[in-house]
């Protein structure tokens, strides 16, 4: 439909404030927004409706209008209910950029305009698509009251018979159809997330089609803040905010829409519809990200106090502020753990703190929990190239082995290692360190240092995704990763190569015997039973080990050298 037709409809109550020469522009859709930068949700040709909540002063109008023009929208319609009239600075900005501007009378609901435009636009499409577009576009105007991603996915199921899910980059299910049976398994979610990360990182065109057994899934990226929209043909729009940004800034944080169907032969109209759905989901993602702002600010304040050596009383005061936000209803301040994460790229780019922050917020969510609410009790700050999480524990219990319960390093990565490894393969690493729980402000500085030391231990290990906990800092394992490679090779070769050569020539199993002997604390009887050998045979093998290496396995120093050599080999 043409912009001119909007003025001809009295029920819409629109008044033209500028852009009379541009009224023959075509309107292809409608969007309601009060975001300061809505460009990521715009694909071009929209009538943008706004209540002006984004405007704080006159200086805000120019950048807002400039973003709309870059996104190639058809026109802007501003409501009069908020300020009583459309501000002159907005009129001037629209005139400067030749963007048609309408005023919407306070008696007219945006939903009325949306329904009218959608009805006109969807009339050009055939069959069931018209009804679906109408319903989805109306939801865009309703904000949080629209029901979130679950409602969108239910509509896809009821109107187009498409089962669909929203997954996080680590494969956690954020939303899904209520009656989806069977549900996606954790293994399938991890595989789909891995394929999505790998495809996005390497620049493959969406939608990404992934066969899993006899089922084919199509993956649609839900673009992150500041990224340009994706056209139905899969190419990025050439203009708009975020054009040209490095995909590594968002690949580890953006959601994806999974559809149980092969989109390879879909018509352009249906692909366009699914990309519209991803825009709706992105709106909800932004709303939830905005809700994290307070928690992030609290974490940042605590982190700065801890790093600058502030008095424990001052830190404790901040924690008292943070506790009700992170744990509503909790009477007393909880115990806390610190988790440190770093994302490192092969080219040495160190500006990864925000990437690590968003990723850590996701990793710390229970992988078996659906929906976003579990992340509402996690506060993550970032400094330099690392992210630091302040994790509250309502109560610290003691496990049967005497260790304190809480965040465990390896457990954090157990369910996310596959997708993250695929997303980082050949290009980067994620390393995490976890502190012990502390129960007061005095312990936070030590916990932060402990988590950072543990992360460095994790960074010394092979693999794209690694973690280490505070338990490892009291062990020899802490020292081994920092031994230079040439020293490692020389040390292990001097002690173990003679035994390996002998085993190859005689199949004597001296290396397994040495390992069993040390594991048995030098007990001849226990070691012989473990290897199912006679004690005399064991004594012969140990004697041969001592003869070949010139060491004495009755001496503690030589036992320790062999133990370390085996660990480093």
Coordinates of C-alpha atoms in Angstrom, one line a residue, residues 23-537:
X23 CA 3.6 10.0 -0.1
X24 CA 3.9 7.6 -3.0
X25 CA 6.3 5.4 -1.0
X26 CA 5.2 1.8 -0.6
X27 CA 4.5 0.5 2.9
X28 CA 5.5 -3.2 3.3
X29 CA 4.9 -3.6 7.1
X30 CA 4.5 -1.9 10.4
X31 CA 6.5 -1.8 13.6
X32 CA 5.9 -0.2 17.0
X33 CA 9.0 0.8 19.0
X34 CA 10.2 3.0 21.8
X35 CA 13.8 1.8 21.5
X36 CA 16.5 4.4 21.0
X37 CA 17.9 2.2 18.2
X38 CA 15.3 -0.1 16.6
X39 CA 17.3 -0.7 13.4
X40 CA 18.0 -4.4 14.1
X41 CA 14.3 -5.1 13.7
X42 CA 13.8 -3.2 10.5
X43 CA 14.2 -4.7 7.0
X44 CA 13.0 -1.7 5.0
X45 CA 9.6 -0.3 3.9
X46 CA 8.0 -0.2 7.4
X47 CA 5.7 2.4 8.9
X48 CA 7.3 2.9 12.3
X49 CA 5.0 3.8 15.2
X50 CA 6.5 5.4 18.3
X51 CA 5.2 6.8 21.6
X52 CA 8.4 8.9 21.9
X53 CA 9.4 7.3 25.2
X54 CA 13.0 7.1 23.7
X55 CA 13.2 10.9 23.6
X56 CA 14.8 12.5 26.6
X57 CA 15.7 15.8 25.1
X58 CA 15.8 17.5 21.7
X59 CA 19.3 16.1 20.9
X60 CA 17.8 12.5 20.7
X61 CA 15.7 13.2 17.6
X62 CA 18.4 13.5 15.0
X63 CA 20.2 10.2 15.7
X64 CA 16.9 8.3 15.9
X65 CA 15.7 9.6 12.6
X66 CA 19.1 8.9 11.0
X67 CA 18.9 5.3 12.0
X68 CA 15.4 4.9 10.5
X69 CA 16.5 6.4 7.3
X70 CA 19.6 4.1 7.1
X71 CA 17.2 1.2 7.6
X72 CA 15.1 2.5 4.7
X73 CA 11.8 2.7 6.5
X74 CA 8.8 4.2 4.6
X75 CA 7.7 6.7 7.2
X76 CA 7.5 7.6 10.9
X77 CA 4.2 8.1 12.9
X78 CA 4.6 9.7 16.4
X79 CA 1.9 9.5 19.1
X80 CA 0.7 12.7 20.8
X81 CA -0.4 11.0 24.0
X82 CA 3.1 11.2 25.7
X83 CA 4.0 14.8 25.1
X84 CA 0.7 16.4 24.0
X85 CA 2.2 17.1 20.5
X86 CA 5.0 16.0 18.3
X87 CA 8.2 18.0 19.3
X88 CA 9.5 20.5 16.7
X89 CA 13.0 19.0 16.8
X90 CA 11.6 15.7 15.5
X91 CA 9.8 17.5 12.7
X92 CA 13.0 19.3 11.7
X93 CA 15.0 16.1 11.8
X94 CA 12.5 14.3 9.6
X95 CA 12.4 17.2 7.1
X96 CA 16.2 17.2 7.0
X97 CA 16.3 13.5 6.0
X98 CA 13.2 13.6 3.8
X99 CA 11.4 11.1 6.1
X100 CA 7.6 11.5 6.0
X101 CA 6.2 12.2 9.5
X102 CA 2.7 11.7 10.8
X103 CA 1.2 12.7 14.1
X104 CA -1.2 10.1 15.7
X105 CA -4.0 11.6 17.7
X106 CA -4.1 10.4 21.3
X107 CA -7.5 8.9 20.8
X108 CA -6.2 6.4 18.2
X109 CA -4.5 3.2 19.4
X110 CA -1.4 2.0 17.6
X111 CA -3.0 -1.4 17.3
X112 CA -5.7 0.2 15.1
X113 CA -3.1 1.5 12.7
X114 CA -1.2 -1.8 12.8
X115 CA -4.2 -3.9 12.0
X116 CA -5.2 -1.6 9.1
X117 CA -1.7 -1.7 7.5
X118 CA -1.3 -5.4 8.1
X119 CA -4.7 -6.1 6.6
X120 CA -3.8 -4.1 3.4
X121 CA -0.3 -5.6 3.1
X122 CA -1.3 -9.2 3.8
X123 CA -4.1 -9.0 1.3
X124 CA -1.4 -9.2 -1.4
X125 CA -0.3 -12.6 -0.1
X126 CA -2.0 -15.8 -0.6
X127 CA -3.7 -18.4 1.6
X128 CA -2.7 -18.9 5.2
X129 CA 0.2 -16.5 5.2
X130 CA -2.1 -13.5 5.3
X131 CA -3.7 -14.6 8.6
X132 CA -0.4 -15.5 10.1
X133 CA 1.3 -12.2 9.2
X134 CA -1.7 -10.3 10.6
X135 CA -1.5 -12.0 13.9
X136 CA 2.2 -11.8 14.3
X137 CA 2.4 -8.1 13.4
X138 CA -0.3 -7.3 15.9
X139 CA 1.8 -9.0 18.5
X140 CA 4.7 -6.7 17.7
X141 CA 2.7 -3.8 19.0
X142 CA 1.8 -5.5 22.3
X143 CA 5.3 -5.7 23.8
X144 CA 5.7 -8.0 26.8
X145 CA 1.9 -8.5 27.0
X146 CA 2.1 -10.4 23.7
X147 CA 3.2 -13.5 25.6
X148 CA 6.8 -13.8 24.5
X149 CA 8.4 -16.3 22.1
X150 CA 6.2 -19.1 23.2
X151 CA 3.1 -17.4 21.8
X152 CA 4.9 -16.8 18.4
X153 CA 5.9 -20.5 18.3
X154 CA 2.4 -21.6 19.1
X155 CA 1.1 -19.5 16.2
X156 CA 3.6 -21.1 13.8
X157 CA 2.2 -24.5 14.9
X158 CA -1.4 -23.7 14.7
X159 CA -1.4 -21.6 11.5
X160 CA 1.4 -23.2 9.4
X161 CA 1.8 -26.6 11.1
X162 CA 5.4 -25.8 11.9
X163 CA 7.0 -27.1 15.1
X164 CA 9.7 -24.6 16.2
X165 CA 11.9 -23.8 19.2
X166 CA 14.1 -21.0 20.3
X167 CA 17.6 -22.0 21.5
X168 CA 20.4 -20.2 23.2
X169 CA 23.9 -20.3 21.6
X170 CA 24.8 -23.1 24.0
X171 CA 21.8 -25.2 23.1
X172 CA 19.5 -24.4 26.1
X173 CA 15.9 -24.3 25.2
X174 CA 14.6 -20.8 25.7
X175 CA 11.1 -21.4 24.3
X176 CA 9.1 -24.1 22.5
X177 CA 5.6 -25.0 21.5
X178 CA 3.5 -26.1 24.5
X179 CA 2.3 -29.3 23.0
X180 CA 5.5 -30.3 21.2
X181 CA 5.8 -34.1 21.7
X182 CA 8.4 -35.5 21.6
X183 CA 10.4 -32.5 22.8
X184 CA 13.9 -31.8 21.5
X185 CA 16.4 -33.8 23.4
X186 CA 19.4 -32.2 25.0
X187 CA 21.7 -34.0 22.5
X188 CA 19.7 -32.7 19.5
X189 CA 19.7 -29.1 21.0
X190 CA 23.5 -29.3 21.5
X191 CA 24.0 -30.5 17.9
X192 CA 21.8 -27.8 16.4
X193 CA 23.4 -25.1 18.4
X194 CA 26.9 -26.4 17.3
X195 CA 25.9 -26.4 13.7
X196 CA 24.4 -22.9 14.0
X197 CA 27.6 -21.5 15.6
X198 CA 29.8 -23.1 13.1
X199 CA 27.7 -21.9 10.2
X200 CA 27.5 -18.3 11.5
X201 CA 31.2 -18.1 12.3
X202 CA 32.1 -19.2 8.8
X203 CA 29.7 -16.9 7.1
X204 CA 27.4 -19.5 5.6
X205 CA 24.0 -18.2 4.3
X206 CA 20.9 -18.7 6.4
X207 CA 18.7 -20.6 6.9
X208 CA 21.1 -23.4 7.9
X209 CA 19.6 -26.9 7.1
X210 CA 20.7 -29.6 9.5
X211 CA 19.7 -33.3 9.2
X212 CA 19.4 -35.2 12.4
X213 CA 18.5 -38.8 11.8
X214 CA 15.4 -38.8 9.5
X215 CA 14.4 -35.2 10.4
X216 CA 15.7 -32.0 8.8
X217 CA 15.8 -28.8 10.9
X218 CA 16.2 -25.3 9.5
X219 CA 18.0 -22.8 11.6
X220 CA 17.3 -19.0 11.5
X221 CA 19.6 -16.6 13.3
X222 CA 18.0 -14.2 15.8
X223 CA 20.1 -11.2 15.2
X224 CA 21.8 -9.5 18.2
X225 CA 21.7 -5.9 19.1
X226 CA 23.3 -3.6 16.6
X227 CA 23.5 -6.3 13.8
X228 CA 21.9 -5.5 10.4
X229 CA 18.8 -7.5 9.5
X230 CA 19.0 -10.5 7.3
X231 CA 17.0 -10.5 4.0
X232 CA 14.9 -13.5 2.9
X233 CA 17.6 -14.4 0.4
X234 CA 20.1 -14.6 3.3
X235 CA 22.3 -11.6 2.5
X236 CA 22.9 -8.9 5.0
X237 CA 21.4 -5.5 4.4
X238 CA 24.1 -3.1 3.2
X239 CA 23.0 -0.2 5.4
X240 CA 21.8 0.4 9.0
X241 CA 23.4 0.2 12.3
X242 CA 25.9 -2.5 12.9
X243 CA 26.8 -3.1 9.2
X244 CA 30.2 -4.6 8.9
X245 CA 30.5 -5.6 12.5
X246 CA 32.7 -8.6 13.3
X247 CA 30.5 -11.7 13.7
X248 CA 32.6 -12.8 16.6
X249 CA 31.1 -10.0 18.7
X250 CA 27.7 -11.8 18.7
X251 CA 28.1 -15.4 17.5
X252 CA 28.4 -16.6 21.2
X253 CA 25.4 -14.7 22.4
X254 CA 22.6 -14.6 19.8
X255 CA 19.6 -17.0 20.0
X256 CA 18.5 -19.1 17.1
X257 CA 15.1 -20.2 15.8
X258 CA 14.8 -23.9 15.0
X259 CA 12.1 -25.1 12.7
X260 CA 11.4 -28.7 12.1
X261 CA 11.2 -28.5 8.3
X262 CA 13.5 -28.2 5.3
X263 CA 13.4 -24.6 4.2
X264 CA 15.5 -25.3 1.1
X265 CA 12.6 -25.2 -1.3
X266 CA 10.4 -22.6 0.5
X267 CA 8.9 -19.7 -1.4
X268 CA 10.2 -16.2 -0.7
X269 CA 7.0 -15.3 1.1
X270 CA 7.4 -18.0 3.7
X271 CA 11.0 -17.3 4.3
X272 CA 10.1 -13.6 4.7
X273 CA 7.5 -14.6 7.3
X274 CA 10.1 -16.7 9.3
X275 CA 12.6 -13.8 9.3
X276 CA 9.8 -11.6 10.6
X277 CA 9.3 -14.1 13.4
X278 CA 13.0 -13.8 14.3
X279 CA 12.5 -10.1 14.6
X280 CA 9.6 -10.6 17.1
X281 CA 11.8 -13.0 19.1
X282 CA 14.7 -10.5 19.0
X283 CA 12.4 -7.8 20.6
X284 CA 11.8 -10.2 23.5
X285 CA 15.5 -11.0 23.7
X286 CA 16.3 -7.2 24.0
X287 CA 13.7 -6.7 26.6
X288 CA 15.2 -9.5 28.7
X289 CA 18.7 -8.2 28.2
X290 CA 17.6 -4.8 29.4
X291 CA 16.3 -6.4 32.6
X292 CA 19.9 -7.5 33.3
X293 CA 21.1 -3.9 33.3
X294 CA 20.6 -3.5 37.1
X295 CA 22.3 -6.8 37.9
X296 CA 25.2 -6.0 35.7
X297 CA 25.6 -2.5 37.3
X298 CA 25.6 -4.0 40.8
X299 CA 28.2 -6.6 39.8
X300 CA 30.4 -3.8 38.2
X301 CA 30.2 -1.7 41.3
X302 CA 31.2 -4.6 43.6
X303 CA 34.0 -5.6 41.2
X304 CA 35.5 -2.1 41.1
X305 CA 35.4 -1.9 44.9
X306 CA 37.1 -5.3 45.3
X307 CA 39.8 -4.5 42.7
X308 CA 40.6 -1.1 44.2
X309 CA 41.0 -2.5 47.7
X310 CA 37.9 -0.8 49.2
X311 CA 37.1 -1.4 52.9
X312 CA 35.1 -4.6 53.6
X313 CA 32.4 -2.5 55.2
X314 CA 31.9 -0.6 51.9
X315 CA 31.8 -3.8 49.9
X316 CA 29.4 -5.4 52.4
X317 CA 27.0 -2.4 51.9
X318 CA 27.0 -3.0 48.2
X319 CA 26.3 -6.7 48.7
X320 CA 23.3 -5.8 50.9
X321 CA 22.0 -3.8 48.0
X322 CA 22.7 -6.7 45.6
X323 CA 21.2 -9.5 47.6
X324 CA 17.5 -8.5 47.4
X325 CA 17.9 -8.0 43.6
X326 CA 19.6 -11.3 43.0
X327 CA 17.7 -13.3 45.6
X328 CA 14.3 -11.8 46.2
X329 CA 12.9 -12.6 49.6
X330 CA 16.2 -13.7 51.1
X331 CA 16.5 -12.3 54.6
X332 CA 20.3 -12.5 55.2
X333 CA 23.2 -12.0 52.8
X334 CA 24.1 -15.3 51.1
X335 CA 27.4 -16.9 50.4
X336 CA 29.0 -15.9 47.2
X337 CA 31.2 -17.5 44.5
X338 CA 33.2 -15.8 41.8
X339 CA 33.5 -17.1 38.3
X340 CA 35.9 -15.6 35.8
X341 CA 35.7 -16.2 32.1
X342 CA 37.7 -15.1 29.1
X343 CA 37.2 -15.5 25.3
X344 CA 40.4 -15.4 23.3
X345 CA 40.7 -15.2 19.6
X346 CA 43.6 -16.5 17.5
X347 CA 44.4 -13.1 16.2
X348 CA 45.0 -11.7 19.7
X349 CA 42.0 -9.4 19.8
X350 CA 41.6 -8.5 23.5
X351 CA 38.3 -6.5 23.2
X352 CA 36.3 -9.5 24.3
X353 CA 35.0 -8.6 27.7
X354 CA 31.4 -7.9 26.6
X355 CA 31.4 -11.2 24.6
X356 CA 32.6 -13.1 27.6
X357 CA 30.0 -11.3 29.8
X358 CA 27.0 -12.3 27.7
X359 CA 28.4 -15.9 27.3
X360 CA 29.0 -16.3 31.0
X361 CA 25.5 -15.2 31.8
X362 CA 24.3 -18.1 29.6
X363 CA 26.7 -20.7 30.9
X364 CA 25.8 -20.0 34.5
X365 CA 22.1 -20.9 33.8
X366 CA 21.0 -24.4 34.7
X367 CA 21.3 -26.2 31.4
X368 CA 18.1 -28.2 32.2
X369 CA 16.1 -25.1 32.9
X370 CA 13.9 -23.7 30.1
X371 CA 13.1 -20.0 29.8
X372 CA 15.2 -17.1 30.7
X373 CA 14.2 -16.6 34.4
X374 CA 17.0 -18.7 35.8
X375 CA 19.5 -16.0 34.7
X376 CA 17.7 -13.4 36.8
X377 CA 19.9 -14.3 39.8
X378 CA 23.3 -13.9 38.1
X379 CA 25.3 -10.7 38.1
X380 CA 28.2 -10.5 35.6
X381 CA 30.6 -7.6 35.1
X382 CA 33.4 -7.2 32.6
X383 CA 36.8 -5.6 32.9
X384 CA 39.4 -5.6 30.1
X385 CA 39.1 -8.9 28.3
X386 CA 37.5 -10.9 31.0
X387 CA 34.0 -11.4 32.5
X388 CA 33.5 -11.7 36.3
X389 CA 30.4 -13.3 37.7
X390 CA 29.1 -12.8 41.3
X391 CA 27.0 -15.9 42.0
X392 CA 24.9 -15.8 45.1
X393 CA 24.3 -19.1 47.0
X394 CA 21.2 -19.0 49.3
X395 CA 22.9 -21.6 51.6
X396 CA 26.2 -23.5 51.3
X397 CA 25.7 -27.1 52.2
X398 CA 28.4 -29.7 52.5
X399 CA 28.4 -32.7 50.2
X400 CA 29.1 -36.3 51.4
X401 CA 32.8 -35.9 50.5
X402 CA 33.2 -32.9 52.7
X403 CA 33.4 -30.3 49.9
X404 CA 31.1 -27.4 49.7
X405 CA 28.2 -27.4 47.3
X406 CA 27.9 -24.6 44.7
X407 CA 29.2 -23.9 41.2
X408 CA 31.5 -26.6 40.0
X409 CA 34.0 -25.8 37.2
X410 CA 33.6 -28.9 35.0
X411 CA 29.8 -29.1 35.6
X412 CA 29.5 -25.6 34.1
X413 CA 30.9 -26.7 30.7
X414 CA 29.6 -30.3 30.6
X415 CA 26.5 -29.4 28.5
X416 CA 27.9 -26.5 26.5
X417 CA 31.2 -27.9 25.4
X418 CA 30.0 -29.4 22.1
X419 CA 28.3 -26.2 20.7
X420 CA 30.9 -23.8 22.0
X421 CA 33.8 -25.9 20.6
X422 CA 32.1 -25.9 17.2
X423 CA 31.6 -22.1 17.4
X424 CA 35.2 -21.5 18.3
X425 CA 36.9 -24.2 16.3
X426 CA 40.1 -22.9 14.6
X427 CA 39.4 -19.4 15.8
X428 CA 39.2 -19.0 19.6
X429 CA 38.9 -20.4 23.1
X430 CA 36.8 -20.1 26.2
X431 CA 38.4 -20.6 29.6
X432 CA 36.7 -20.4 33.0
X433 CA 37.9 -20.4 36.7
X434 CA 35.7 -20.9 39.7
X435 CA 36.5 -19.8 43.3
X436 CA 35.4 -21.4 46.6
X437 CA 32.3 -20.0 48.3
X438 CA 32.9 -17.1 50.7
X439 CA 30.5 -15.8 53.3
X440 CA 31.6 -12.2 53.8
X441 CA 32.9 -9.1 52.0
X442 CA 36.4 -9.8 53.4
X443 CA 36.6 -13.0 51.3
X444 CA 35.7 -11.5 47.9
X445 CA 39.1 -10.2 47.0
X446 CA 40.7 -13.6 47.7
X447 CA 37.8 -15.3 45.8
X448 CA 38.4 -13.1 42.7
X449 CA 42.2 -13.9 42.7
X450 CA 41.4 -17.6 43.3
X451 CA 39.0 -17.6 40.3
X452 CA 41.6 -15.8 38.1
X453 CA 44.3 -18.3 39.1
X454 CA 42.0 -21.2 38.3
X455 CA 41.2 -19.7 34.9
X456 CA 44.9 -19.5 34.1
X457 CA 45.2 -23.2 35.0
X458 CA 42.4 -23.9 32.6
X459 CA 44.0 -21.8 29.9
X460 CA 47.2 -23.9 30.1
X461 CA 45.2 -27.0 29.1
X462 CA 44.5 -28.2 25.6
X463 CA 41.1 -27.7 24.1
X464 CA 38.8 -25.0 22.9
X465 CA 36.6 -24.9 26.1
X466 CA 38.3 -25.5 29.5
X467 CA 37.5 -24.8 33.1
X468 CA 39.3 -25.2 36.5
X469 CA 38.1 -25.0 40.0
X470 CA 39.5 -23.8 43.3
X471 CA 40.1 -27.4 44.4
X472 CA 42.9 -27.7 41.9
X473 CA 44.9 -24.8 43.3
X474 CA 46.0 -26.8 46.3
X475 CA 47.5 -29.6 44.2
X476 CA 50.6 -30.3 42.1
X477 CA 48.2 -29.9 39.1
X478 CA 48.5 -26.2 39.6
X479 CA 52.2 -26.2 38.8
X480 CA 52.3 -28.6 35.9
X481 CA 50.6 -26.5 33.2
X482 CA 53.1 -23.7 33.7
X483 CA 56.2 -25.9 33.1
X484 CA 57.7 -24.8 29.7
X485 CA 57.2 -27.4 26.9
X486 CA 60.9 -27.9 26.3
X487 CA 61.4 -28.6 30.1
X488 CA 58.5 -31.0 30.1
X489 CA 59.9 -33.0 27.1
X490 CA 63.4 -33.1 28.5
X491 CA 62.2 -34.2 32.0
X492 CA 59.8 -36.9 30.8
X493 CA 62.2 -38.2 28.1
X494 CA 65.0 -38.7 30.6
X495 CA 62.9 -40.7 33.0
X496 CA 60.3 -42.5 30.7
X497 CA 61.9 -43.0 27.3
X498 CA 64.2 -45.9 28.5
X499 CA 61.1 -47.7 29.9
X500 CA 59.1 -47.1 26.7
X501 CA 61.9 -48.4 24.5
X502 CA 62.3 -51.5 26.7
X503 CA 58.5 -52.1 26.6
X504 CA 58.4 -51.8 22.8
X505 CA 61.2 -54.4 22.4
X506 CA 60.2 -56.8 25.2
X507 CA 56.5 -56.2 25.9
X508 CA 57.5 -56.0 29.5
X509 CA 54.8 -53.5 30.6
X510 CA 57.2 -51.5 32.7
X511 CA 55.2 -48.2 32.3
X512 CA 51.9 -49.7 33.5
X513 CA 53.8 -51.4 36.4
X514 CA 55.3 -48.1 37.4
X515 CA 51.9 -46.4 37.3
X516 CA 50.3 -49.1 39.4
X517 CA 53.2 -49.1 41.9
X518 CA 52.9 -45.4 42.5
X519 CA 49.1 -45.6 42.7
X520 CA 49.5 -48.2 45.4
X521 CA 51.7 -45.9 47.5
X522 CA 54.6 -48.3 47.0
X523 CA 52.8 -51.3 48.6
X524 CA 54.2 -54.5 47.0
X525 CA 51.1 -56.6 48.1
X526 CA 48.5 -54.1 46.9
X527 CA 50.3 -53.5 43.6
X528 CA 50.8 -57.2 42.9
X529 CA 47.1 -57.8 43.5
X530 CA 46.1 -54.9 41.3
X531 CA 48.2 -56.2 38.5
X532 CA 47.4 -59.9 39.1
X533 CA 51.1 -60.7 39.5
X534 CA 53.2 -62.7 41.9
X535 CA 55.1 -60.4 44.2
X536 CA 58.4 -61.7 42.9
X537 CA 57.4 -60.8 39.4

